[in-house]
JSON list of C-alpha atoms and ligand atoms in Angstrom, two decimals:
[
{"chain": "J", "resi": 135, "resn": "UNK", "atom": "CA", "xyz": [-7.21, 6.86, -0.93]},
{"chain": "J", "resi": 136, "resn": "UNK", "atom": "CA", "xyz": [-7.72, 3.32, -1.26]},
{"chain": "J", "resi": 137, "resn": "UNK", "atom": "CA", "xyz": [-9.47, 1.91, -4.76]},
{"chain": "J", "resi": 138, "resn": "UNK", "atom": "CA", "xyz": [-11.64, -1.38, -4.22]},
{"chain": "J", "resi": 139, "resn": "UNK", "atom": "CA", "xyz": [-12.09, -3.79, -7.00]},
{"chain": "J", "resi": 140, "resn": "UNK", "atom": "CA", "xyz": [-15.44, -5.51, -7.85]},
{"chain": "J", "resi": 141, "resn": "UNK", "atom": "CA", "xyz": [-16.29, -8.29, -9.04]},
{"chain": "J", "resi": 142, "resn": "UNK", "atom": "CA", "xyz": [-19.72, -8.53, -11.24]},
{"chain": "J", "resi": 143, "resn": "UNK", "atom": "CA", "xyz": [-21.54, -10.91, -10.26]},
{"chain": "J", "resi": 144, "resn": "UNK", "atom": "CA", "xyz": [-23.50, -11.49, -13.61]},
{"chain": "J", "resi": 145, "resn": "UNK", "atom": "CA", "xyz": [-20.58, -11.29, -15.64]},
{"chain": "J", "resi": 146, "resn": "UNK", "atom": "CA", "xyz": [-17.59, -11.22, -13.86]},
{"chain": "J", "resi": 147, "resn": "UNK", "atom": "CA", "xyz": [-16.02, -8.25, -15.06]},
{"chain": "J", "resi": 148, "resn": "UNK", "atom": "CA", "xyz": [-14.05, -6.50, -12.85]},
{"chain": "J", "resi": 149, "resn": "UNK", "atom": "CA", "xyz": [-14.64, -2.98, -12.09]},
{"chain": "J", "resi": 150, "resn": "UNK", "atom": "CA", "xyz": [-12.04, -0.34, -9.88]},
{"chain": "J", "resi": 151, "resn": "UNK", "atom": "CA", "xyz": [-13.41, 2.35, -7.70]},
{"chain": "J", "resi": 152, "resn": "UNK", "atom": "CA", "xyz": [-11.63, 4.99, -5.65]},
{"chain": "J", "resi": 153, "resn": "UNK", "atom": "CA", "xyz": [-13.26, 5.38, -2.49]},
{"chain": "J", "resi": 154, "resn": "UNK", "atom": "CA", "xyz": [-12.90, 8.67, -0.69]},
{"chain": "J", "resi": 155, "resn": "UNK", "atom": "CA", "xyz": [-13.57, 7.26, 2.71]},
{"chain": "J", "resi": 156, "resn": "UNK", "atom": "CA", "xyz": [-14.07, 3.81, 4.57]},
{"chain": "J", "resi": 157, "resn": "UNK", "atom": "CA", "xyz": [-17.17, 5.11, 5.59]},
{"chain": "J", "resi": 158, "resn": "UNK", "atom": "CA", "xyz": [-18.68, 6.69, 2.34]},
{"chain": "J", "resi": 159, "resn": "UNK", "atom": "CA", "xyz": [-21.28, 4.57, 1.01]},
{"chain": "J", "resi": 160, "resn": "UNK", "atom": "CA", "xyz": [-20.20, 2.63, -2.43]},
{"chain": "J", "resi": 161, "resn": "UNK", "atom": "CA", "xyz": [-22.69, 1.90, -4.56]},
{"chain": "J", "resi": 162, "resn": "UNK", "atom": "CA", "xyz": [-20.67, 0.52, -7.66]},
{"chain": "J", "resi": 163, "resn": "UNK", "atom": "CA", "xyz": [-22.16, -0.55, -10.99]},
{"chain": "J", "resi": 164, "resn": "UNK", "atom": "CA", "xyz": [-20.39, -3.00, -13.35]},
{"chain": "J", "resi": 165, "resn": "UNK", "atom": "CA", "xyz": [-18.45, -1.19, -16.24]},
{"chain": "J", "resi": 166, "resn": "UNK", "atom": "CA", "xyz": [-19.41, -3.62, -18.56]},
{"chain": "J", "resi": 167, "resn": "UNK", "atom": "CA", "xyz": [-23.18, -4.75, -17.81]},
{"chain": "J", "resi": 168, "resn": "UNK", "atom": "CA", "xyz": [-24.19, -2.35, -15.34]},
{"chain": "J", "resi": 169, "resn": "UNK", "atom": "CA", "xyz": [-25.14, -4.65, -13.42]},
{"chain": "J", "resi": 170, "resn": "UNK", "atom": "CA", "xyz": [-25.63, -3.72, -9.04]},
{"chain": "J", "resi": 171, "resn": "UNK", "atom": "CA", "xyz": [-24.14, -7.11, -8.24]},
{"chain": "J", "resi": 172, "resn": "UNK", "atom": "CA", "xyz": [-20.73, -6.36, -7.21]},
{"chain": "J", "resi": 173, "resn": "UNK", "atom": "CA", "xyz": [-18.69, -8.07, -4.93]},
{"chain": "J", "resi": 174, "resn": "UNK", "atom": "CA", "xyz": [-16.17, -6.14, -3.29]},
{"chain": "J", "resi": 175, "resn": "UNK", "atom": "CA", "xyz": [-12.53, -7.19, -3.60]},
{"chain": "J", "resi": 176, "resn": "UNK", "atom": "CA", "xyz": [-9.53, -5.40, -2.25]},
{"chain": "J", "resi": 177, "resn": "UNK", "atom": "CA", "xyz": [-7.20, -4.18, -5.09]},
{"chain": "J", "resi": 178, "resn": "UNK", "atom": "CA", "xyz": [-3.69, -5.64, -3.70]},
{"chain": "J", "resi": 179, "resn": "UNK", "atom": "CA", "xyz": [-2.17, -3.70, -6.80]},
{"chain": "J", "resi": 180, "resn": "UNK", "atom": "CA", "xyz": [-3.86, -0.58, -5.34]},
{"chain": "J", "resi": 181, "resn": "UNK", "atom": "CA", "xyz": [-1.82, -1.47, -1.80]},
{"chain": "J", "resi": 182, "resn": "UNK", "atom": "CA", "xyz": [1.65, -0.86, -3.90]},
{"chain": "J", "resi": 183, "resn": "UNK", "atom": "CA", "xyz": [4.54, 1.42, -2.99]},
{"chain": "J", "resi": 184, "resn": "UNK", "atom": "CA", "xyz": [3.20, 4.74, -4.93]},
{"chain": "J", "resi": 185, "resn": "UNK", "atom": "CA", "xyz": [4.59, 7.70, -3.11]},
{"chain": "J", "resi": 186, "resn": "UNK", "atom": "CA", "xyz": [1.14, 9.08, -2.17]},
{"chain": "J", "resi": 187, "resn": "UNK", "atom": "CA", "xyz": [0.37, 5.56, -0.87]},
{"chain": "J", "resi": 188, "resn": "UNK", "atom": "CA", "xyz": [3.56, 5.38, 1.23]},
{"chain": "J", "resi": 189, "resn": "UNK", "atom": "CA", "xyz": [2.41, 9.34, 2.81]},
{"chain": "J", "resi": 190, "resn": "UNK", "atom": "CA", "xyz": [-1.71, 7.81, 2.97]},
{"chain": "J", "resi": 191, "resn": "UNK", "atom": "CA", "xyz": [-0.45, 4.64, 4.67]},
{"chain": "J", "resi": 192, "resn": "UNK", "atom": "CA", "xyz": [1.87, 6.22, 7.25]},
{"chain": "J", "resi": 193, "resn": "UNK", "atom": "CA", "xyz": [0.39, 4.96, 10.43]},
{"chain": "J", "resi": 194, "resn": "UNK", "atom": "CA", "xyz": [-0.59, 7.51, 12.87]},
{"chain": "J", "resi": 195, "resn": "UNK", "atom": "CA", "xyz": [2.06, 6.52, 15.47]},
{"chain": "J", "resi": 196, "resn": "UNK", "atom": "CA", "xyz": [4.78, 7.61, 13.21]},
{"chain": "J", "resi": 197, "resn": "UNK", "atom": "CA", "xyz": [7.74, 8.43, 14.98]},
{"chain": "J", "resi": 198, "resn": "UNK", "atom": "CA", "xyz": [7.08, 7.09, 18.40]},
{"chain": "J", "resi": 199, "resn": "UNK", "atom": "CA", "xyz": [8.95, 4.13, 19.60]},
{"chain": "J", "resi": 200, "resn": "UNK", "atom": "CA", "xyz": [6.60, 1.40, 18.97]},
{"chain": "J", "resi": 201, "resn": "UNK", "atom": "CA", "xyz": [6.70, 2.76, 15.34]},
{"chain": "J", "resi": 202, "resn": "UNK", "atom": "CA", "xyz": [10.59, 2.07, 15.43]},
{"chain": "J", "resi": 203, "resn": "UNK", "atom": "CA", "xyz": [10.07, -1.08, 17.09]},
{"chain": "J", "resi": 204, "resn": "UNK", "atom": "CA", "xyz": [8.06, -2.37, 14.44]},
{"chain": "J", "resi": 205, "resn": "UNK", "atom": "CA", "xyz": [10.33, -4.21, 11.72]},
{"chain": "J", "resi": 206, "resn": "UNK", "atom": "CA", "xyz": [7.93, -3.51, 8.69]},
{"chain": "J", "resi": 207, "resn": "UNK", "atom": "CA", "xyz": [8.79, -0.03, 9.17]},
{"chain": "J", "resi": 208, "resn": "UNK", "atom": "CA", "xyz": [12.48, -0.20, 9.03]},
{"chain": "J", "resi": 209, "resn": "UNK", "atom": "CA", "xyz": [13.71, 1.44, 5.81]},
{"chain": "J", "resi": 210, "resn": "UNK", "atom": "CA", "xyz": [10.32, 2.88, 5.29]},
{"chain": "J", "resi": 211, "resn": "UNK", "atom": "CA", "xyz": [12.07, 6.44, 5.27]},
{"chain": "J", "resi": 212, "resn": "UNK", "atom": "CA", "xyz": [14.17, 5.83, 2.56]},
{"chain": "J", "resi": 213, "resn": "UNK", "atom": "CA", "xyz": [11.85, 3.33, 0.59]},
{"chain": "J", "resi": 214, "resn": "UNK", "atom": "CA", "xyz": [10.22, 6.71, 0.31]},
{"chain": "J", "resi": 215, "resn": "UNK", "atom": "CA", "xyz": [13.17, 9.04, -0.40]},
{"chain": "J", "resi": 216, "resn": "UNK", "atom": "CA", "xyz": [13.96, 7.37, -3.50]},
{"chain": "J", "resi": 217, "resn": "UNK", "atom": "CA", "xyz": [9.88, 7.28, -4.18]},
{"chain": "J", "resi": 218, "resn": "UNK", "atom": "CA", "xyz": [9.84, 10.65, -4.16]},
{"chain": "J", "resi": 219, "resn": "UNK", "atom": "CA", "xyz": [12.44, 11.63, -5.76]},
{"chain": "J", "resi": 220, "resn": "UNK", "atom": "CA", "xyz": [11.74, 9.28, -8.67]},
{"chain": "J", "resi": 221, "resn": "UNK", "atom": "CA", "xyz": [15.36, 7.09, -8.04]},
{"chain": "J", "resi": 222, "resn": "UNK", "atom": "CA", "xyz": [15.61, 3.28, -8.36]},
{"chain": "J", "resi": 223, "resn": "UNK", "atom": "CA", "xyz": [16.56, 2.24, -4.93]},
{"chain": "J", "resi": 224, "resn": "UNK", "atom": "CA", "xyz": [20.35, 0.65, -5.85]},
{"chain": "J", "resi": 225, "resn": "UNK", "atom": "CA", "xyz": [20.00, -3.18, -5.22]},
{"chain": "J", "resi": 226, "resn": "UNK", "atom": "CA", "xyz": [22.13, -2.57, -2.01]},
{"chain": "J", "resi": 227, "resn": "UNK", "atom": "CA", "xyz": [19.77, -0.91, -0.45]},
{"chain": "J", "resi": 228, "resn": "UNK", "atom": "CA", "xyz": [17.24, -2.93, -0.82]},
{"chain": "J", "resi": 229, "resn": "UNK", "atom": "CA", "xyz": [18.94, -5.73, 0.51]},
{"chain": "J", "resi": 230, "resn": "UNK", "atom": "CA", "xyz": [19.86, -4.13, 3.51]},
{"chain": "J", "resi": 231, "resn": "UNK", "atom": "CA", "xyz": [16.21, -2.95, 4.51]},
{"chain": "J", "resi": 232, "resn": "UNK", "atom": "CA", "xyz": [15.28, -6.70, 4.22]},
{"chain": "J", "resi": 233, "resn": "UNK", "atom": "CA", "xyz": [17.76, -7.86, 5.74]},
{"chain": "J", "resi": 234, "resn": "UNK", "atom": "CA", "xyz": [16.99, -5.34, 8.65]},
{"chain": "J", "resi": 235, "resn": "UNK", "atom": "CA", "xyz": [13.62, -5.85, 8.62]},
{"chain": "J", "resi": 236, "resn": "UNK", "atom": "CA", "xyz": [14.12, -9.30, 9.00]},
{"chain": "J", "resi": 237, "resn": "UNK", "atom": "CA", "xyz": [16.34, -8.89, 12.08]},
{"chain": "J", "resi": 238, "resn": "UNK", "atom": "CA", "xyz": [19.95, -8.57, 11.04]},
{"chain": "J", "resi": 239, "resn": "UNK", "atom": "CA", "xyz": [21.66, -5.72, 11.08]},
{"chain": "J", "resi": 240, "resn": "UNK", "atom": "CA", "xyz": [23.20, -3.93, 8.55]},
{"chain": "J", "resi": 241, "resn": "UNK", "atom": "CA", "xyz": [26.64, -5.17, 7.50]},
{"chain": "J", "resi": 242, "resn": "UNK", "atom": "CA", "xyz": [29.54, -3.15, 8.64]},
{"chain": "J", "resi": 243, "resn": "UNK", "atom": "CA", "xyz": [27.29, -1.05, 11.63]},
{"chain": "J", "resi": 244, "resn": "UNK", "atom": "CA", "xyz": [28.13, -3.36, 14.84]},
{"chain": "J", "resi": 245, "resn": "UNK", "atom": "CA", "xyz": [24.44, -2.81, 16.49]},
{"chain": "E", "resi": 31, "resn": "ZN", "atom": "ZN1", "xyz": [-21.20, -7.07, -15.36]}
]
């Protein structure tokens, strides 16, 4: 469920909304003035790695090759392993997946 951010337009306060659907109408009024001038603005701190957003965001092609093929979805798996299970990812880890996703391959796996 993604939340969108406003901006007021009268007073620039900044008010969050979770939206249900792309398509449901939003008709958001400022928290603080309540004013009807919002600008829309998406939340990039809404787009972060919760578990639920890792499951939402899982793209419908999951598990066929062009999913695999895509680098930004190397390590995606266990990104959301240790999510789930509530476990810092060990440094090590972490390194790997980026270093995977950005085209090497893992040390000591001769690919
Ligand atoms: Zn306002």
């Amino acid at each position: 469920m993604p939340i969108y951010e406003y901006r007021c337009q009268q007073c620039q306060a900044l008010s969050s909304r979770f939206v249900r659907s792309i398509s449901a109408p939003v008709a958001p009024q400022c928290d603080a003035c309540g004013s009807d001038r919002m600008q829309r603005r998406m939340s990039s701190f809404a787009m972060g790695k919760t578990t639920a957003g890792v499951h939402e965001s899982t793209p419908a092609n999951a598990g066929s090759r062009e999913y695999y093929n895509d680098p930004r979805n190397i390590g995606r798996h266990v990104e959301d392993s240790f999510a789930r299970h509530g476990v810092d990812m060990p440094p090590s880890v972490r390194e790997s997946i980026d270093a995977a996703r950005s085209g090497a391959a893992p040390q000591g796996l001769d690919l």
